Amino acid sequence: MELAKSFDPHEVESRWYSLWESRGYFRNSSDPQKPPYCIQLPPPNVTGTLHMGHAFQQTLMDALIRYHRMRGFNANWVVGTDHAGIATQIVVERQLESEGKTRHDLGREGFVRRVWDWKRQSGSTITRQMRRLGTSANWTFADTEGQKAGYFTMDPRMSHAVIEVFVRLHEEGLIYRGKRLVNWDPVLGTAVSDLEVDSEEEDGKIWEIRYPLEDGSGSVVVATTRPETMLGDVAVAVNPKDERYSAIVGKCVRLPIVNRQIPVIADDYVDPKFGTGCVKITPAHDFNDYAVGKRHGLMLINVFDKQARLFSNATVTHKIEIVDQFSADEGFVPSLSQQLEFAEFASDDLFSLVSKIIPGKYQGLDRFDARKQLIVDLRNEGLLVS
């Protein structure tokens, strides 16, 4: 036998791995006398290819599995891939964008088929890479698709297991359905996990808006980077140690444009050195404001629909979509006066309620168009400071 002049790792490793796998060396044993040793691989997403982190992680697991297998344990390395819903959808939508299409052009069923096609393509890439790494994984265990690729998190058996555990946890009172502020993507049309969101600093503008005091004694100047949310304001907040505003805490101001009365509150969240030291509180559209609203029992007024447009009488079907209050499941029990205030505010019929919160000229506007129009109107009313 003539030896090759140079070592070809691809040829050698591929040949040996195929032999190991075909002989079932990586499968778990049926011998009940062997002590079990099992590792569950955190399934990589099907959205792309493996990276160095995957390689490092799988190398450590492979060493442990091989070590225990050689020591006579019933070693079982359970592997699979994760559907990574949002990330996968973004990848497929970018592919469609390069073709001059959107998911709406394909329709719901067509888009789902396109996503599954991508899953089959990308998923096989990942499992091929894992085999090239030499991972001694049990590809036939929980092989829900019959592809010797382990499980897939959207397979019927996996989905059934998730539902089963979810129902059990609910019956045991360990999970419940409550109201929470979420990251909403108006393009994807879905909530996005905090883990999928990266915050980036960018240059922007701070607008200073004058909010007249209810008693006519003057006004306060509020600094904001998002004037388009002001129609959902439920309070103006200052720092309790800021002596400039100590005299007006507990008083009320008139919300510009709609002339709605809202209170001035004191909260440590406010940075007296930011802007004017006086900020608007919109619990339905900001995570920090949400926390302030919970502490003070404020209402939640949502002014945007799921397409990031200001609500209109044509798009609101239930009052709960636009106005709500914190309750016991958020860790807050409203006082009687707060409950009465909310009941009075929400007592209008649906049409009147929407019109009270969002004047007709703004209804249906995209958030950026609404910002421009509000700035123009504030300037015309002499309420825009800068």
Coordinates of C-alpha atoms in Angstrom, one line a residue:
M1 CA 0.0 0.0 0.0
E2 CA 1.5 3.3 -1.1
L3 CA 1.1 6.1 1.4
A4 CA 0.0 9.6 0.2
K5 CA 2.8 12.2 0.1
S6 CA 0.7 14.5 2.3
F7 CA -2.0 14.1 4.9
D8 CA -5.5 14.8 3.7
P9 CA -7.6 15.5 6.8
H10 CA -10.8 15.9 5.0
E11 CA -10.6 12.4 3.3
V12 CA -9.3 10.6 6.4
E13 CA -11.8 12.2 8.9
S14 CA -14.8 11.8 6.6
R15 CA -14.0 8.1 6.0
W16 CA -13.5 7.3 9.7
Y17 CA -16.5 9.3 10.8
S18 CA -18.8 7.5 8.3
L19 CA -17.5 4.2 9.6
W20 CA -18.0 5.1 13.3
E21 CA -21.6 6.3 12.6
S22 CA -22.5 3.3 10.4
R23 CA -21.4 0.9 13.1
G24 CA -23.5 2.7 15.7
Y25 CA -20.6 3.6 18.0
F26 CA -22.4 6.8 19.1
R27 CA -25.7 5.2 20.0
N28 CA -26.8 4.7 23.5
S29 CA -26.8 1.2 25.0
S30 CA -29.8 -0.9 25.8
D31 CA -27.9 -2.5 28.7
P32 CA -29.7 -1.5 32.0
Q33 CA -26.7 -2.4 34.0
K34 CA -24.6 0.5 32.6
P35 CA -24.9 3.8 34.6
P36 CA -26.5 6.5 32.4
Y37 CA -24.6 9.6 31.3
C38 CA -26.5 12.0 29.1
I39 CA -25.8 15.5 27.7
Q40 CA -28.5 17.6 26.0
L41 CA -26.9 19.8 23.3
P42 CA -28.4 23.4 23.4
P43 CA -29.7 23.2 19.8
P44 CA -28.0 25.6 17.4
N45 CA -30.3 27.9 15.3
V46 CA -31.1 26.8 11.8
T47 CA -30.5 30.4 10.6
G48 CA -26.9 30.0 9.4
T49 CA -23.7 28.1 10.1
L50 CA -21.8 27.1 13.2
H51 CA -19.4 29.6 14.7
M52 CA -16.3 29.3 17.0
G53 CA -18.5 29.3 20.1
H54 CA -20.4 26.3 18.8
A55 CA -17.1 24.5 18.0
F56 CA -15.7 25.2 21.5
Q57 CA -18.9 24.2 23.3
Q58 CA -19.2 21.0 21.3
T59 CA -15.6 20.0 21.7
L60 CA -16.0 20.1 25.5
M61 CA -19.2 18.0 25.3
D62 CA -17.6 15.6 22.9
A63 CA -14.6 15.0 25.3
L64 CA -17.0 14.3 28.2
I65 CA -19.2 11.9 26.2
R66 CA -16.2 10.0 24.8
Y67 CA -14.6 9.8 28.2
H68 CA -17.7 8.4 29.9
R69 CA -18.4 6.0 26.9
M70 CA -14.9 4.5 27.3
R71 CA -15.4 4.1 31.0
G72 CA -18.5 1.9 30.4
F73 CA -21.3 4.4 30.9
N74 CA -24.5 4.4 28.8
A75 CA -23.4 7.6 27.2
N76 CA -26.0 9.5 25.2
W77 CA -25.4 12.8 23.5
V78 CA -28.9 14.1 22.5
V79 CA -28.6 16.7 19.6
G80 CA -31.0 18.7 17.4
T81 CA -31.6 22.1 15.9
D82 CA -33.7 25.0 17.0
H83 CA -36.3 26.8 14.8
A84 CA -35.3 30.2 16.1
G85 CA -38.6 31.7 14.8
I86 CA -37.9 35.5 14.6
A87 CA -34.3 35.1 13.4
T88 CA -35.3 32.6 10.8
Q89 CA -38.1 34.8 9.6
I90 CA -35.7 37.7 9.2
V91 CA -33.2 35.7 7.2
V92 CA -36.0 34.5 4.8
E93 CA -37.5 37.9 4.5
R94 CA -34.1 39.3 3.5
Q95 CA -33.8 36.7 0.8
L96 CA -37.3 37.7 -0.5
E97 CA -36.2 41.4 -0.4
S98 CA -33.2 40.6 -2.6
E99 CA -35.8 39.1 -5.1
G100 CA -38.0 42.2 -4.9
K101 CA -40.7 40.4 -2.9
T102 CA -42.2 40.4 0.6
R103 CA -43.8 37.7 2.6
H104 CA -47.2 39.3 1.7
D105 CA -46.6 38.5 -2.0
L106 CA -46.3 34.8 -1.1
G107 CA -49.2 34.7 1.3
R108 CA -49.2 33.0 4.6
E109 CA -49.0 29.4 3.4
G110 CA -46.5 30.2 0.7
F111 CA -44.3 32.0 3.1
V112 CA -44.4 29.1 5.6
R113 CA -43.4 26.8 2.8
R114 CA -40.4 29.1 2.0
V115 CA -39.4 29.1 5.6
W116 CA -39.5 25.3 5.8
D117 CA -37.4 25.1 2.6
W118 CA -34.8 27.3 4.2
K119 CA -34.9 25.2 7.4
R120 CA -34.2 22.0 5.4
Q121 CA -31.3 23.7 3.6
S122 CA -29.7 25.4 6.5
G123 CA -30.4 22.6 9.0
S124 CA -28.5 20.1 6.9
T125 CA -25.6 22.5 6.7
I126 CA -25.3 22.7 10.4
T127 CA -25.5 18.9 10.9
R128 CA -22.9 18.4 8.2
Q129 CA -20.6 20.8 10.0
M130 CA -21.1 19.0 13.3
R131 CA -20.1 15.7 11.7
R132 CA -17.0 17.4 10.2
L133 CA -16.1 18.4 13.8
G134 CA -16.2 14.8 14.7
T135 CA -18.9 15.1 17.3
S136 CA -19.9 11.7 18.7
A137 CA -23.5 12.6 18.8
N138 CA -26.4 10.1 18.9
W139 CA -28.0 11.2 15.6
T140 CA -30.7 8.5 15.8
F141 CA -32.0 9.4 19.3
A142 CA -35.2 11.5 19.1
D143 CA -34.7 11.6 15.3
T144 CA -38.1 13.0 14.8
E145 CA -37.7 13.6 11.0
G146 CA -35.9 10.4 10.1
Q147 CA -32.9 12.3 8.7
K148 CA -30.3 11.2 11.3
A149 CA -30.2 14.7 12.4
G150 CA -31.6 14.5 15.9
Y151 CA -34.7 16.4 16.8
F152 CA -36.1 19.7 15.5
T153 CA -37.9 22.0 18.0
M154 CA -40.9 22.4 15.7
D155 CA -41.5 18.7 15.2
P156 CA -44.9 17.5 16.3
R157 CA -43.5 15.4 19.2
M158 CA -41.4 18.3 20.5
S159 CA -44.4 20.7 20.2
H160 CA -46.6 18.2 22.0
A161 CA -44.1 18.0 24.9
V162 CA -43.9 21.8 25.1
I163 CA -47.7 22.1 25.3
E164 CA -47.9 19.3 27.9
V165 CA -45.3 21.0 30.2
F166 CA -47.0 24.4 29.6
V167 CA -50.4 23.1 30.7
R168 CA -48.9 21.4 33.8
L169 CA -47.1 24.6 34.9
H170 CA -50.3 26.5 34.4
E171 CA -52.3 24.0 36.4
E172 CA -49.8 24.2 39.2
G173 CA -50.0 28.0 39.2
L174 CA -46.4 28.5 38.2
I175 CA -47.2 30.5 35.1
Y176 CA -50.0 32.9 34.3
R177 CA -51.1 35.3 31.7
G178 CA -50.6 39.0 32.5
K179 CA -50.1 42.3 30.8
R180 CA -46.5 43.3 30.1
L181 CA -44.7 45.8 27.9
V182 CA -43.0 44.1 25.0
N183 CA -40.7 44.9 22.1
W184 CA -43.1 45.1 19.2
D185 CA -41.7 45.0 15.6
P186 CA -44.2 46.7 13.2
V187 CA -42.4 45.2 10.2
L188 CA -42.4 41.6 11.4
G189 CA -45.7 42.1 13.0
T190 CA -44.7 40.3 16.2
A191 CA -43.2 40.7 19.7
V192 CA -39.4 40.3 19.9
S193 CA -37.6 38.9 22.8
D194 CA -35.3 41.2 24.8
L195 CA -32.5 38.7 23.9
E196 CA -33.0 39.6 20.2
V197 CA -32.9 43.3 20.7
D198 CA -29.6 45.3 20.7
S199 CA -29.7 48.9 21.9
E200 CA -27.6 51.3 19.9
E201 CA -26.8 54.9 20.7
E202 CA -27.4 57.4 17.9
D203 CA -27.5 61.1 17.5
G204 CA -31.0 62.5 17.8
K205 CA -33.0 65.6 18.9
I206 CA -34.5 66.5 22.2
W207 CA -37.7 68.6 21.9
E208 CA -38.7 70.9 24.8
I209 CA -42.5 71.3 25.1
R210 CA -44.4 73.7 27.4
Y211 CA -47.1 72.0 29.5
P212 CA -49.4 74.7 31.1
L213 CA -50.2 74.3 34.8
E214 CA -53.9 73.7 35.5
D215 CA -54.2 76.6 37.9
G216 CA -52.9 79.1 35.3
S217 CA -49.9 80.0 37.4
G218 CA -47.4 79.2 34.7
S219 CA -46.0 76.1 32.9
V220 CA -43.4 73.4 33.0
V221 CA -41.0 72.6 30.1
V222 CA -40.8 68.9 29.4
A223 CA -37.9 67.4 27.4
T224 CA -38.6 64.4 25.2
T225 CA -37.0 62.5 22.3
R226 CA -40.3 61.1 21.2
P227 CA -43.0 63.7 20.9
E228 CA -45.2 61.3 18.9
T229 CA -46.0 59.5 22.1
M230 CA -47.2 62.5 24.0
L231 CA -50.9 61.8 23.3
G232 CA -50.4 58.8 25.6
D233 CA -48.9 60.9 28.4
V234 CA -50.5 60.2 31.8
A235 CA -48.2 62.3 34.0
V236 CA -45.2 64.6 34.2
A237 CA -42.4 63.5 36.5
V238 CA -39.7 65.4 38.4
N239 CA -37.0 64.2 40.8
P240 CA -38.2 64.5 44.4
K241 CA -34.9 66.2 45.3
D242 CA -35.1 68.8 42.6
E243 CA -36.0 72.0 44.4
R244 CA -36.9 73.7 41.1
Y245 CA -40.1 71.8 40.9
S246 CA -40.9 70.9 44.6
A247 CA -43.8 73.5 44.6
I248 CA -45.7 71.9 41.7
V249 CA -45.5 68.2 42.8
G250 CA -49.1 67.1 43.3
K251 CA -50.5 69.8 41.0
C252 CA -51.8 69.1 37.5
V253 CA -50.8 70.3 34.0
R254 CA -52.8 70.4 30.8
L255 CA -51.5 68.0 28.1
P256 CA -50.9 70.1 25.0
I257 CA -53.0 69.5 21.8
V258 CA -55.7 67.5 23.7
N259 CA -56.0 69.7 26.8
R260 CA -56.3 66.6 29.1
Q261 CA -55.4 67.1 32.8
I262 CA -52.5 65.0 34.0
P263 CA -50.7 65.1 37.4
V264 CA -47.1 66.2 38.3
I265 CA -45.4 63.4 40.2
A266 CA -42.1 62.9 41.9
D267 CA -39.9 59.9 41.2
D268 CA -36.3 59.0 41.6
Y269 CA -36.1 57.7 38.1
V270 CA -35.9 61.3 36.8
D271 CA -32.4 62.6 36.2
P272 CA -32.6 66.3 37.1
K273 CA -29.6 67.0 34.9
F274 CA -31.2 65.5 31.7
G275 CA -32.9 68.2 29.6
T276 CA -35.1 70.4 31.8
G277 CA -35.3 67.8 34.6
C278 CA -38.9 67.4 33.8
V279 CA -40.1 64.4 31.7
K280 CA -43.3 63.1 30.3
I281 CA -44.5 59.7 31.5
T282 CA -46.1 57.3 28.9
P283 CA -46.3 53.9 30.5
A284 CA -47.7 52.2 27.4
H285 CA -44.7 53.1 25.2
D286 CA -41.5 53.1 27.3
F287 CA -40.1 50.5 29.7
N288 CA -38.9 53.0 32.2
D289 CA -42.2 54.9 32.1
Y290 CA -44.0 51.5 32.6
A291 CA -42.1 51.0 35.9
V292 CA -42.9 54.6 37.0
G293 CA -46.5 54.1 36.1
K294 CA -46.7 50.9 38.1
R295 CA -45.2 52.6 41.2
H296 CA -47.7 55.4 41.0
G297 CA -50.8 53.6 39.8
L298 CA -51.1 55.5 36.6
M299 CA -53.2 54.6 33.6
L300 CA -51.8 53.0 30.5
I301 CA -52.9 54.8 27.3
N302 CA -51.8 53.1 24.1
V303 CA -51.9 55.3 21.1
F304 CA -50.3 53.1 18.4
D305 CA -51.7 50.1 16.5
K306 CA -49.6 47.1 15.5
Q307 CA -48.4 48.9 12.3
A308 CA -47.0 51.8 14.4
R309 CA -49.8 54.1 13.3
L310 CA -51.8 56.3 15.6
F311 CA -55.1 54.5 16.4
S312 CA -58.2 55.7 14.6
N313 CA -61.9 55.1 15.2
A314 CA -61.8 52.6 12.4
T315 CA -59.0 50.4 13.9
V316 CA -60.0 50.2 17.6
T317 CA -62.5 47.5 18.4
H318 CA -62.2 47.3 22.2
K319 CA -61.5 49.9 24.8
I320 CA -58.8 47.7 26.4
E321 CA -56.7 48.2 23.2
I322 CA -56.3 51.9 24.0
V323 CA -56.7 52.4 27.7
D324 CA -56.0 50.1 30.7
Q325 CA -54.7 50.2 34.3
F326 CA -52.3 48.3 36.4
S327 CA -53.8 45.5 38.5
A328 CA -52.9 42.8 41.0
D329 CA -51.2 40.5 38.5
E330 CA -48.7 43.3 37.9
G331 CA -48.0 43.5 41.6
F332 CA -50.1 46.6 42.1
V333 CA -53.6 47.1 43.6
P334 CA -55.2 50.3 42.5
S335 CA -56.7 52.5 45.2
L336 CA -60.4 53.3 45.2
S337 CA -59.8 56.8 43.9
Q338 CA -57.5 55.4 41.1
Q339 CA -60.2 52.9 40.1
L340 CA -62.8 55.6 40.0
E341 CA -60.6 57.8 37.9
F342 CA -60.0 55.1 35.4
A343 CA -63.7 54.1 35.3
E344 CA -64.6 57.8 34.7
F345 CA -62.0 58.1 31.9
A346 CA -63.1 54.9 30.2
S347 CA -66.8 55.5 30.6
D348 CA -67.2 57.1 27.2
D349 CA -68.3 55.1 24.3
L350 CA -65.5 53.7 22.1
F351 CA -65.8 56.5 19.4
S352 CA -65.7 59.3 22.0
L353 CA -62.8 57.6 23.9
V354 CA -60.6 57.4 20.9
S355 CA -61.4 60.9 19.8
K356 CA -60.7 62.2 23.3
I357 CA -57.2 60.6 23.3
I358 CA -56.3 61.1 19.6
P359 CA -57.8 64.1 17.7
G360 CA -59.1 63.2 14.3
K361 CA -56.3 64.9 12.3
Y362 CA -53.8 62.6 13.8
Q363 CA -55.7 59.4 13.6
G364 CA -54.1 56.8 11.3
L365 CA -50.8 58.7 10.9
D366 CA -47.5 56.8 10.8
R367 CA -45.5 57.5 14.0
F368 CA -42.9 59.6 12.1
D369 CA -45.6 61.6 10.2
A370 CA -47.4 62.1 13.6
R371 CA -44.2 63.4 15.1
K372 CA -43.9 66.0 12.3
Q373 CA -47.5 67.1 12.5
L374 CA -47.4 67.4 16.3
I375 CA -44.2 69.5 16.2
V376 CA -45.9 71.9 13.6
D377 CA -49.0 72.2 15.8
L378 CA -47.1 72.7 19.0
R379 CA -45.0 75.5 17.3
N380 CA -48.2 77.1 16.0
E381 CA -49.7 77.1 19.5
G382 CA -46.6 78.6 21.0
L383 CA -45.9 75.5 23.1
L384 CA -42.7 74.4 21.4
V385 CA -39.7 75.8 23.2
S386 CA -37.0 74.2 21.1

